[in-house]
Amino acid sequence: MATPRDTTRRPDALTLEVVELIGEVVARFHADYEEAAAERALTGAQAKLLSLLSLEPLPMRKLAQKLKCEPSNVTGIVDRLEARGLVERRTDPGDRRVKVAAATDEGRRTARELRESLRFAREPLAGLSEEERVALRDALRRMLGQ
């Protein structure tokens, strides 16, 4: 039978170093993402929303949950992206009372260009072998419970 983890024990030095390194990776990724978004005259929030919508249309409520913000903030972001022709509002085919936001062709192209332009993905990760990238991916999936 599994026992609860002892959360009162201090993490070992290796674990602390890994946590610090993860923090540095996250900071570099965010800086690169913000820069790539700015090059397309997008805020980080607009870029993230557009990236989500490039995968599938989503209701505003679901977007707010994924972005961890208020639905009214999502409405403003969608308004600005819609004005630029990157997003459109549609009726949800499963429930005509619900509106979903969807990326336009231009929005999907912009989201793809944004992903492809991230130096973070090309530089540090490209320096790892395929085997190392697979091991890193698998370890991260395990950490996230996927």
XYZ file of C-alpha atoms in Angstrom:
146
model
C 0.000 0.000 0.000
C 1.351 3.401 -0.983
C 2.127 5.849 1.783
C 1.708 9.614 1.475
C 4.851 11.463 0.498
C 6.762 13.059 3.342
C 6.468 16.742 2.466
C 8.329 17.890 5.588
C 11.673 16.511 4.353
C 13.959 19.025 2.643
C 14.652 18.303 -1.022
C 18.124 17.010 -1.785
C 20.695 19.166 -3.584
C 20.112 17.475 -6.956
C 16.355 18.077 -6.778
C 16.941 21.736 -5.885
C 19.347 22.111 -8.820
C 16.785 20.524 -11.189
C 14.093 22.908 -9.903
C 16.411 25.874 -10.514
C 17.205 24.643 -14.029
C 13.506 24.132 -14.832
C 12.893 27.705 -13.671
C 15.639 28.985 -15.974
C 14.240 26.989 -18.917
C 10.745 28.410 -18.276
C 12.095 31.970 -18.045
C 14.024 31.632 -21.315
C 11.027 30.086 -23.080
C 8.724 32.906 -21.912
C 11.193 35.589 -23.000
C 11.581 33.969 -26.433
C 7.803 33.514 -26.787
C 7.104 37.155 -25.832
C 9.709 38.353 -28.343
C 8.309 36.160 -31.127
C 4.798 37.427 -30.335
C 5.951 41.061 -30.346
C 7.536 40.566 -33.780
C 3.989 39.813 -34.982
C 2.489 42.753 -33.049
C 0.867 40.336 -30.575
C 0.913 40.312 -26.802
C 1.913 37.094 -25.092
C -1.733 36.458 -24.123
C -2.899 37.038 -27.706
C -0.243 34.656 -29.022
C -1.151 31.964 -26.497
C -4.874 32.274 -27.281
C -4.179 32.147 -31.012
C -1.993 29.083 -30.495
C -4.797 27.327 -28.602
C -7.348 28.228 -31.279
C -5.047 27.011 -34.058
C -5.577 23.513 -32.640
C -9.381 23.670 -32.316
C -12.232 26.159 -31.873
C -13.057 26.718 -28.208
C -15.820 28.415 -26.213
C -14.806 31.578 -24.341
C -15.310 29.869 -20.971
C -12.892 27.072 -21.917
C -10.343 29.615 -23.207
C -10.547 31.481 -19.899
C -9.891 28.229 -18.026
C -6.916 27.339 -20.210
C -5.466 30.869 -19.927
C -6.293 31.035 -16.202
C -8.022 34.386 -16.502
C -11.473 35.945 -16.378
C -13.840 35.393 -19.336
C -14.105 39.184 -19.781
C -10.339 39.299 -20.445
C -10.725 36.584 -23.082
C -13.489 38.577 -24.760
C -11.145 41.546 -25.128
C -8.324 39.409 -26.495
C -10.654 37.729 -28.999
C -12.031 41.152 -30.015
C -8.529 42.405 -30.842
C -7.572 39.253 -32.747
C -10.878 39.300 -34.606
C -10.258 42.919 -35.657
C -6.971 41.747 -37.211
C -8.645 38.863 -39.063
C -6.834 36.192 -37.056
C -9.868 34.867 -35.149
C -13.591 34.627 -35.783
C -16.595 33.837 -33.619
C -18.821 30.954 -34.675
C -21.897 29.221 -33.360
C -21.052 25.952 -31.603
C -22.473 23.175 -33.799
C -23.219 21.128 -30.659
C -25.112 23.945 -28.880
C -26.349 26.861 -30.954
C -26.603 29.043 -27.829
C -22.812 28.896 -27.375
C -20.289 30.931 -29.352
C -16.830 29.545 -29.980
C -13.721 31.371 -31.079
C -11.837 29.847 -34.005
C -8.594 30.742 -35.752
C -8.956 31.859 -39.348
C -6.589 30.564 -42.039
C -4.468 33.670 -41.431
C -4.575 33.016 -37.677
C -3.405 29.414 -38.095
C -0.597 30.577 -40.385
C 0.463 33.209 -37.840
C 0.377 30.648 -34.991
C 2.480 28.221 -37.062
C 5.023 30.944 -37.910
C 5.182 31.914 -34.256
C 5.934 28.323 -33.171
C 8.492 27.857 -35.937
C 10.268 31.113 -35.098
C 10.997 30.236 -31.468
C 14.768 30.270 -31.118
C 14.402 28.292 -27.895
C 13.247 25.243 -29.845
C 15.969 25.580 -32.463
C 18.980 26.372 -30.290
C 19.177 24.582 -26.925
C 16.950 21.647 -27.858
C 18.595 21.232 -31.252
C 21.885 20.733 -29.387
C 20.497 17.525 -27.900
C 20.505 14.264 -29.788
C 17.178 12.728 -30.776
C 17.669 10.131 -28.042
C 18.231 12.885 -25.448
C 15.144 14.803 -26.645
C 13.020 11.621 -26.416
C 14.322 10.972 -22.884
C 13.617 14.588 -21.884
C 10.122 14.446 -23.387
C 9.371 11.192 -21.609
C 10.655 12.500 -18.266
C 8.587 15.688 -18.603
C 5.482 13.669 -19.480
C 6.030 11.529 -16.384
C 6.446 14.635 -14.221
C 3.154 15.984 -15.592
C 1.358 12.665 -15.178
C 0.736 12.193 -18.904
